[in-house]
């Protein structure tokens, strides 16, 4: 595989996975992704939508450079300063919330820079707690704060809104839109929720099942993050018409 | 409280049996206590204990450093594990006495040989436990550290060591108790000082009062180290667990 990181800010995200296989328990290789191509303009927002187990997390790990065991190519945007929200919070259980956040800052920065973020995510009262003392929803919010804290120019989000209450999720969506637009972050979001995807993204990638590839790709009209209910419904109808029936949970939405 | 009562009963029993037996082979607690005080005053007891303690510390440091490095490497790399494992098995199964004799014969009757022999006895155990810890490191946290560009120092401090801590604590605890017992044997066999040496020479004179005085003093010292050094350290590394859900 190739791992090219191009200098200059406005590089698009390009991922080509010719083949990605895992070794099964019996020792046989199982191909989970084949001929998959993702292209995302610099500073834009892509959403990956697909059935459970199709390979979304695997794609994010490849995009993050955490999994080099595939054939294909990967080009990442900007300086490649990565912010990532894993599917589980993945906090360090033996460090407090404050320390978990501090650890991703550069040594000369203080936590004060994150005051706004901490406020938005409602973490202020929990900074001195250990992750084991947090509810799952809270732990997820810490993970989101951590990803934003690094001032990423490349953001990967694996179902970040799961198990958050409605109000928090809504505030987070707004924050996500503001942040990614203001700081010009190229973002790839994995979600099960078609409404989330339509509301937040510039481009939707619908994945097929095994071996996964992009079945339908849809560019959405700007501006993202501020679409009206009517526009969202209209796009949802179009999705229903274009995306085949292998994703009933998506077309129903 | 229960501990105090139980120890008092033991002491009482000892006094009673010693009084009934009236034999030089079982001196009374009083005479043992008197010797401890006298030898502490003369500086003899502290000197011998310091000799032994220094050997314990040196052997412990060597076994711990090499063992943690080796165990970590074997836990992380299948290749290293495959090649080093047979050595480990041999070392694990060599009786302590054999290692001590080899060390004295090959290296000579000196301090180096004594410390090497003790360290070699403890080493395989440190390796085995650390390897277990290294194998159980969570790959998900590795990925997290890589995604967020942790420096290797930060990763070691914040990701790896906290996961190894329970294993290292277990190794320190069992390590200390194994090591000081072996140090006594090593001293008995080939050193001109230390608690083991005193026990050996008193044994040849059947001087039970001295044997008991030195043995009890040293056990007490080890208990103090365990209680005031090892246990607090263990509690500190487990602080985050206390309130965990
Ligand atoms: N380390 C692994 N070893 C073997 N198989 C794996 C491994 N990781 C993932 N897989 C398999 O690859 C497929 C894709 O997994 P992945 O986690 O990427 O799916 P996903 O789309 O993120 O699923 P979900 O929606 O449930 O999060 C699954 O069938 C899974 O069983
Ligand atoms: Mg997943």
CSV table of C-alpha atoms in Angstrom, one decimal, chain B residues 199-207 211:
chain,number,residue,atom,x,y,z
B,199,UNK,CA,22.6,-17.6,61.1
B,200,UNK,CA,25.1,-20.0,59.6
B,201,UNK,CA,27.9,-19.4,62.2
B,202,UNK,CA,25.4,-19.5,65.1
B,203,UNK,CA,24.0,-22.7,63.8
B,204,UNK,CA,27.4,-24.4,64.0
B,205,UNK,CA,27.6,-23.1,67.7
B,206,UNK,CA,24.0,-24.1,68.4
B,207,UNK,CA,23.4,-20.5,69.5
B,211,UNK,CA,19.6,-17.3,65.5
